[in-house]
Short mmCIF file of N, CA and C in Angstrom, two decimals:
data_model
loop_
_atom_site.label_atom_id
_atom_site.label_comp_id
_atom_site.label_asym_id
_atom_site.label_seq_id
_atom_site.Cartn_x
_atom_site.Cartn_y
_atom_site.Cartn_z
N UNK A 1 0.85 -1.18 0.00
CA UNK A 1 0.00 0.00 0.00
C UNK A 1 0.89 1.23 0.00
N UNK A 2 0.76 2.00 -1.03
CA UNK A 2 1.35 3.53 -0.85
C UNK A 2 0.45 4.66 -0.46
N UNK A 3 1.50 5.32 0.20
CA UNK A 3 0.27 6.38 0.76
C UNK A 3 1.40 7.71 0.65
N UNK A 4 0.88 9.08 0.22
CA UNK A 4 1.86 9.86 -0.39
C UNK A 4 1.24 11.10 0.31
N UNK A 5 2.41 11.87 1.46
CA UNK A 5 1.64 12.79 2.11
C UNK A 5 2.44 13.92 1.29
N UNK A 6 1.48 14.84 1.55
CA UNK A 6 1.87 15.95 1.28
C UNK A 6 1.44 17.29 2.56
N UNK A 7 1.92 18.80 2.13
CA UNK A 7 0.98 19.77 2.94
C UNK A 7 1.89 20.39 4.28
N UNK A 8 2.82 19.66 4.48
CA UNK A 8 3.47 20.20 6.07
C UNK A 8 4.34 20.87 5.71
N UNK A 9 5.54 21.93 6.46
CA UNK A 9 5.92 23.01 6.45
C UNK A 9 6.15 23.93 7.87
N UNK A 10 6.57 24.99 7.62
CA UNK A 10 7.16 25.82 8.77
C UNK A 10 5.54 26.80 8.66
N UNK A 11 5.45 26.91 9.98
CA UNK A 11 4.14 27.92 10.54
C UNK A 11 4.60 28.66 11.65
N UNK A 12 3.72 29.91 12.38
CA UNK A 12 3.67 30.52 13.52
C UNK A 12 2.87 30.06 14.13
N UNK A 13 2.78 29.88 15.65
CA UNK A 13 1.96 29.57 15.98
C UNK A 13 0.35 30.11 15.92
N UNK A 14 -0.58 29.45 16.24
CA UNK A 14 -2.03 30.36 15.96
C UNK A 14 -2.20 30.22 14.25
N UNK A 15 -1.00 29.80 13.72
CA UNK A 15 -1.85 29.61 12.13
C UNK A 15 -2.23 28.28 11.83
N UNK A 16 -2.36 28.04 10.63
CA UNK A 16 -2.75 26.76 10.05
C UNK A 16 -2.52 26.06 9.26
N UNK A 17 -1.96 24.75 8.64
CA UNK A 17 -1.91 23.83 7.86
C UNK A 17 -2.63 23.09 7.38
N UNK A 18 -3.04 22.27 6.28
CA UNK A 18 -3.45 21.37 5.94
C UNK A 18 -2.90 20.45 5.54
N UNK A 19 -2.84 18.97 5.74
CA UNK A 19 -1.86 17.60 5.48
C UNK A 19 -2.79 16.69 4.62
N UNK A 20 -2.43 16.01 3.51
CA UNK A 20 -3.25 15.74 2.73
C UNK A 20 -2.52 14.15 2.50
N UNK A 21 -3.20 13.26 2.20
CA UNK A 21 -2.33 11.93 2.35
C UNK A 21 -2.96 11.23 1.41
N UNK A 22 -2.80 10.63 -0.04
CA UNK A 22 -3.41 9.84 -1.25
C UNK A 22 -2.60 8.65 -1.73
N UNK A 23 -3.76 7.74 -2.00
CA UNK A 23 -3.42 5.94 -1.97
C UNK A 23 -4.14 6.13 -3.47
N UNK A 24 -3.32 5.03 -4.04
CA UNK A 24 -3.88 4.61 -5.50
C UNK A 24 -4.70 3.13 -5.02
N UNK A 25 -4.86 2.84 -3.95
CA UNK A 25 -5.69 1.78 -4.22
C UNK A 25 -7.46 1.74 -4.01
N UNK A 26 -7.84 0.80 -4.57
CA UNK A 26 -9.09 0.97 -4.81
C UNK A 26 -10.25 0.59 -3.40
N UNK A 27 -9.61 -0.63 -2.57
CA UNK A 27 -10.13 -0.55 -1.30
C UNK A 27 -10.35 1.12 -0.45
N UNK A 28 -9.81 1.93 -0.89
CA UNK A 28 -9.56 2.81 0.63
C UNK A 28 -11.14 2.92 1.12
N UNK A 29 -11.89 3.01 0.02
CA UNK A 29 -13.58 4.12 0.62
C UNK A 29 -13.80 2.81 2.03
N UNK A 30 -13.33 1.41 1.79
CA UNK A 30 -13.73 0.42 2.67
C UNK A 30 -12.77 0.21 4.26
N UNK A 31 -11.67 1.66 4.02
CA UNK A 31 -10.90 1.38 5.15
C UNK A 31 -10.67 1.81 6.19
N UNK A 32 -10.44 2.09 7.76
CA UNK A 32 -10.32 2.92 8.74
C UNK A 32 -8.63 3.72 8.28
N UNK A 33 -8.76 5.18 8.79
CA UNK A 33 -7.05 5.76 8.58
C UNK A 33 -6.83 6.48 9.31
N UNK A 34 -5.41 7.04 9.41
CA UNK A 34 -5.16 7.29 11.22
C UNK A 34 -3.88 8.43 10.46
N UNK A 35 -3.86 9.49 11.31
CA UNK A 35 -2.78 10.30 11.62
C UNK A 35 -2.51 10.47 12.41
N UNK A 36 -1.02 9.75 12.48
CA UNK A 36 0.21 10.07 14.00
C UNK A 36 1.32 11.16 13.52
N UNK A 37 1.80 11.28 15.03
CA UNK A 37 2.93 12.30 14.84
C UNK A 37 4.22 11.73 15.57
N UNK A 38 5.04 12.28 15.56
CA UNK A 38 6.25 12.16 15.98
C UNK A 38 7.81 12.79 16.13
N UNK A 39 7.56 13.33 17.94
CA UNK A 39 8.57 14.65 17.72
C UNK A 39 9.75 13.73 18.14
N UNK A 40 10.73 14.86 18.01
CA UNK A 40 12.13 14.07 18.62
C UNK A 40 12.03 13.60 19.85
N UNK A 41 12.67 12.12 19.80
CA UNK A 41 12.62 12.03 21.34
C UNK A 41 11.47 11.25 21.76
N UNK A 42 10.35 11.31 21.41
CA UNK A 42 9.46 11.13 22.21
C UNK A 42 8.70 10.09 20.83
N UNK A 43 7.63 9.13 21.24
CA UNK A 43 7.34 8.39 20.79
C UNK A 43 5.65 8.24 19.88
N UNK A 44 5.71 7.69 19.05
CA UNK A 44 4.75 8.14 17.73
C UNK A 44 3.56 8.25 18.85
N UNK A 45 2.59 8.88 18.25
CA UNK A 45 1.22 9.08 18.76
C UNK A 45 -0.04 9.06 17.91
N UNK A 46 -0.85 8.72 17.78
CA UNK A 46 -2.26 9.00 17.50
C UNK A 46 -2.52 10.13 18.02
N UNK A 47 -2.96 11.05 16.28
CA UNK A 47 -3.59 12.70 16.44
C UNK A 47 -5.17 11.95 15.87
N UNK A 48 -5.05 11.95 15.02
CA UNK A 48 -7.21 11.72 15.00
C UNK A 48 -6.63 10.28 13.93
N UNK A 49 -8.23 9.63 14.18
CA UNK A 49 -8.87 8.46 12.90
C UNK A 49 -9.78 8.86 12.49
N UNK A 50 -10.04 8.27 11.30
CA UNK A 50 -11.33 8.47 10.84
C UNK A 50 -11.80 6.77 10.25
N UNK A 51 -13.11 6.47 10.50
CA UNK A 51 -13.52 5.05 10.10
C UNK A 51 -14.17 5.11 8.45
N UNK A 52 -14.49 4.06 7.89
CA UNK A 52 -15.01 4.06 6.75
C UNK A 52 -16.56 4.91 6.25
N UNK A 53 -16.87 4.88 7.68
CA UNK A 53 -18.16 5.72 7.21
C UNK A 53 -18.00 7.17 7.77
N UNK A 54 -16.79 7.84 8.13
CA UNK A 54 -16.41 9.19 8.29
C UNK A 54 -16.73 9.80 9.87
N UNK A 55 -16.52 8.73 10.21
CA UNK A 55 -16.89 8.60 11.88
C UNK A 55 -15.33 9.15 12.43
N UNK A 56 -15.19 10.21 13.42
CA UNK A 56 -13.72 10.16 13.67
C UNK A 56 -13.19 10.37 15.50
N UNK A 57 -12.21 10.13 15.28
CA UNK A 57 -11.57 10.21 16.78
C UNK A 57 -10.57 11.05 16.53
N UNK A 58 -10.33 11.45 18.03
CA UNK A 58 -9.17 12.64 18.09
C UNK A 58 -8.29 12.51 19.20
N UNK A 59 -7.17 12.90 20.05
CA UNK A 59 -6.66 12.59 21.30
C UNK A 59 -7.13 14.06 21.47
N UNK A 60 -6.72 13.90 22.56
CA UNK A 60 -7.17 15.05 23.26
C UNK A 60 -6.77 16.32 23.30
N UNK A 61 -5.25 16.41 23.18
CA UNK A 61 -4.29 17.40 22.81
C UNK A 61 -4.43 18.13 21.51
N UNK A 62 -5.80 17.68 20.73
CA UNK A 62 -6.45 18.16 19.58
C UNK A 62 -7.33 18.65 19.55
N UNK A 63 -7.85 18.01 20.02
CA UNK A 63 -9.83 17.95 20.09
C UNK A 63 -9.83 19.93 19.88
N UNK A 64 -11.14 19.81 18.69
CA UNK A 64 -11.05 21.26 18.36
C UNK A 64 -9.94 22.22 17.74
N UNK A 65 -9.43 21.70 17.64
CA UNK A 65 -7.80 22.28 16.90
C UNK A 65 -7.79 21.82 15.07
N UNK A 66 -8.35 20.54 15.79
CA UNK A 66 -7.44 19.79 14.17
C UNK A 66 -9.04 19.40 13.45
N UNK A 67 -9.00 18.66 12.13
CA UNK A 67 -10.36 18.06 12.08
C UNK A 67 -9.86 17.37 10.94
N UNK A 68 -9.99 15.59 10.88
CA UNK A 68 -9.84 14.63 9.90
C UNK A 68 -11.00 14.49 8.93
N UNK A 69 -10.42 14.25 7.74
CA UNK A 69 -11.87 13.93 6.95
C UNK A 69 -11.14 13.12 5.66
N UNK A 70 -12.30 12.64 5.21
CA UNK A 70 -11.90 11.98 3.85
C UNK A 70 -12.72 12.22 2.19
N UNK A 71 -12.31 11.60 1.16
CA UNK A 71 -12.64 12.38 0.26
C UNK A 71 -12.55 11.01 -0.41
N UNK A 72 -13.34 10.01 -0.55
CA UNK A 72 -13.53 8.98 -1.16
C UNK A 72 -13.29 8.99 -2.53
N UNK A 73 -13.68 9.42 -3.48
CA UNK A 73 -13.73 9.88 -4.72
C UNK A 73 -12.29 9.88 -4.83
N UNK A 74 -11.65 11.11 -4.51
CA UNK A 74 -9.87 11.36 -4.39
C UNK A 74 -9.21 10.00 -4.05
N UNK A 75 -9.75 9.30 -2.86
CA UNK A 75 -8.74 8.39 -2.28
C UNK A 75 -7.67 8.92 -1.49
N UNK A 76 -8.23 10.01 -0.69
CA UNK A 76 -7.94 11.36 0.26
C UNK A 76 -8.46 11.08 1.58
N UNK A 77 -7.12 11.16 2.56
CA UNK A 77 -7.55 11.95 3.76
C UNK A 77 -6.66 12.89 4.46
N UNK A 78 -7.36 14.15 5.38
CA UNK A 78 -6.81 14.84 4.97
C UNK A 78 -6.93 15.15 6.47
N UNK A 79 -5.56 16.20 6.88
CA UNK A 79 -5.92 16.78 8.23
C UNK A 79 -5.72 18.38 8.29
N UNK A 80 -6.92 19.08 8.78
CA UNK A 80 -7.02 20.17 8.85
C UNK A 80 -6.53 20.64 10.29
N UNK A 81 -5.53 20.92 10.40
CA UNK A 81 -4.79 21.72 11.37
C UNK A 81 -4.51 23.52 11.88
N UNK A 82 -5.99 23.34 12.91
CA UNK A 82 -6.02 24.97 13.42
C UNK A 82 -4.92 25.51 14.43
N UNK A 83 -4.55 27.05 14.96
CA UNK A 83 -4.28 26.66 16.13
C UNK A 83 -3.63 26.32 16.44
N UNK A 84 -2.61 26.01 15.63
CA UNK A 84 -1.09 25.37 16.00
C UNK A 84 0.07 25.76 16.85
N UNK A 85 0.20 24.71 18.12
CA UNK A 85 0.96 25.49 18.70
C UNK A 85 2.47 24.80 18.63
N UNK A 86 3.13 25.34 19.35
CA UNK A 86 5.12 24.59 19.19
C UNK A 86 4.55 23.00 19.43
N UNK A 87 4.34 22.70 20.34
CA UNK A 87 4.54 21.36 20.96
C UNK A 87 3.86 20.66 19.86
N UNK A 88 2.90 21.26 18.79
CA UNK A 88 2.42 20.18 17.57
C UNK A 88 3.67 20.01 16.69
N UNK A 89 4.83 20.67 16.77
CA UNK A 89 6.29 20.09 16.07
C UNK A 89 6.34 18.94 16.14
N UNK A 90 6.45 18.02 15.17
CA UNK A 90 6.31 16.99 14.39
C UNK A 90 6.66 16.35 13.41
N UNK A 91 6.97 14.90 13.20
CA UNK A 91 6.78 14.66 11.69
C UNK A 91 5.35 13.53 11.53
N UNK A 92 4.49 14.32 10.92
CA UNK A 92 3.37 13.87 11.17
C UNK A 92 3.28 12.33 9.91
N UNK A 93 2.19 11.23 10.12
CA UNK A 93 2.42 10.40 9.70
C UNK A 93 0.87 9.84 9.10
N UNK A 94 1.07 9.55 8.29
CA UNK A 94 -0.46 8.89 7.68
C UNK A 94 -0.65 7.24 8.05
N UNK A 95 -1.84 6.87 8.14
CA UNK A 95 -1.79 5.17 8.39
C UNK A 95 -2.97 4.76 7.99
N UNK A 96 -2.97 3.53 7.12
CA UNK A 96 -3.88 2.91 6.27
C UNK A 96 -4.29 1.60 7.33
N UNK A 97 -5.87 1.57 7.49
CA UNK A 97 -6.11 0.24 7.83
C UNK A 97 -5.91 -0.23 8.82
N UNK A 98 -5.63 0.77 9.81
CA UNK A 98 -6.19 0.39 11.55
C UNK A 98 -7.21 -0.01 11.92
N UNK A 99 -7.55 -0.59 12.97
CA UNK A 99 -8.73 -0.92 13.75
C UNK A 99 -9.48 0.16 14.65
N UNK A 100 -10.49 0.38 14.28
CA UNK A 100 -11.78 1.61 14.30
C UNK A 100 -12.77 1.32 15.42
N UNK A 101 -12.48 1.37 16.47
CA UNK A 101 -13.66 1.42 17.21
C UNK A 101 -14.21 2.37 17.77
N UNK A 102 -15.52 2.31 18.98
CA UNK A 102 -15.93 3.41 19.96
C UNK A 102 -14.79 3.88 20.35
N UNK A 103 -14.05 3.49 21.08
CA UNK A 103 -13.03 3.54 21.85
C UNK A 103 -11.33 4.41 21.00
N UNK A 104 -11.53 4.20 19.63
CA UNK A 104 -10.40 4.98 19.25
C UNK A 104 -9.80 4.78 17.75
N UNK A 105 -8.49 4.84 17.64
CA UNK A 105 -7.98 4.16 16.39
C UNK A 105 -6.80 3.31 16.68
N UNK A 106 -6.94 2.22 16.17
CA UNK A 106 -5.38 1.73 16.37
C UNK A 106 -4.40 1.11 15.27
N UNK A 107 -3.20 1.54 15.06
CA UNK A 107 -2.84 1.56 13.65
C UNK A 107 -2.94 0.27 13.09
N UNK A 108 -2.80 0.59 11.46
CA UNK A 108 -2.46 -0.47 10.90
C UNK A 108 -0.60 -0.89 10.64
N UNK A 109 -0.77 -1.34 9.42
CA UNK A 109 0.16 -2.00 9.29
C UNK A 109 1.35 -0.87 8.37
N UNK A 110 0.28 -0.09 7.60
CA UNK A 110 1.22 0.82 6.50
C UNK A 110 1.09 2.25 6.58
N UNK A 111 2.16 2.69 6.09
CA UNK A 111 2.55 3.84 6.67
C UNK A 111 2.86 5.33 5.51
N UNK A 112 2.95 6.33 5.54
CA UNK A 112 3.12 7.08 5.00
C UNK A 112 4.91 7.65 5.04
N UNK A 113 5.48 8.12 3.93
CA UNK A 113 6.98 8.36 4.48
C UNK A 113 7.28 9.15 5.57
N UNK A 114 5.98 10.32 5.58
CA UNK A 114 6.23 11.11 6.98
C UNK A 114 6.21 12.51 5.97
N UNK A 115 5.44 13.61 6.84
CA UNK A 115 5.88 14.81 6.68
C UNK A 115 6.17 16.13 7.51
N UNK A 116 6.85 16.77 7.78
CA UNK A 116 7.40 17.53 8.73
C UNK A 116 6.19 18.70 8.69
N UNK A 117 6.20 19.26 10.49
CA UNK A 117 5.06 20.13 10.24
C UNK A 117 5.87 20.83 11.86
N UNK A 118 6.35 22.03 11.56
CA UNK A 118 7.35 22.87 12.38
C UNK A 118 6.53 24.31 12.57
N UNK A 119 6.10 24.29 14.00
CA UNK A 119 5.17 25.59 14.93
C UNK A 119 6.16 26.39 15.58
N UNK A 120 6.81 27.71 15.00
CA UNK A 120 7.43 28.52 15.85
C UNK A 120 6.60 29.66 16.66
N UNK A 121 7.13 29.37 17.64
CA UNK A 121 6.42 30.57 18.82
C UNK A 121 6.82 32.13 18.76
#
């Protein structure tokens, strides 16, 4: 599975990004997908999922900041990033095909190369 992010970059804080992540395969409209991050040092995380029917989760350190969505048609999902503060410094990560429940997202197996997304104060 390829998954090809694009969208990250140097910001101030209080502005905004958008991260955009596209698969050529034809399953996706049928799949759960997940964006993690990962600063130096410190260990990957779950920022939001979204499930096949556009159902989504967020951690908490988001909630209201960010907002996941998908774009079936495209074979798109995408993260809208408000609000950005330093500590969202990152290399943020796309993920195909986690497990979707009430309870959260949990990754799958494939991964995106990563894209850098840098909040100066």
């Amino acid at each position: 599975v390829q998954l090809v992010e694009s969208g990250g970059g140097l910001v101030q804080a209080g502005g905004s990004l958008r991260l955009s992540c596209v698969t050529s395969r034809t399953t996706f409209r049928f799949v759960a997908m997940g964006w993690y991050r990962q600063a130096p040092g410190k260990q990957r995380e779950l920022v939001a999922g979204i499930g096949s029917d556009g159902s989504t989760r967020y951690a908490d350190s988001v909630k209201g900041r960010f907002t996941i969505s998908r774009d079936n048609a495209k074979r798109e999902v995408n993260l809208q990033m408000n609000s950005l503060k330093p500590e969202d410094t990152a290399v943020y990560y796309c993920n195909w095909g986690g497990f979707y429940s009430d309870t959260g997202y949990g990754s799958g197996d494939y991964w995106g190369q990563g894209t850098q997304v840098t909040v100066s104060s």
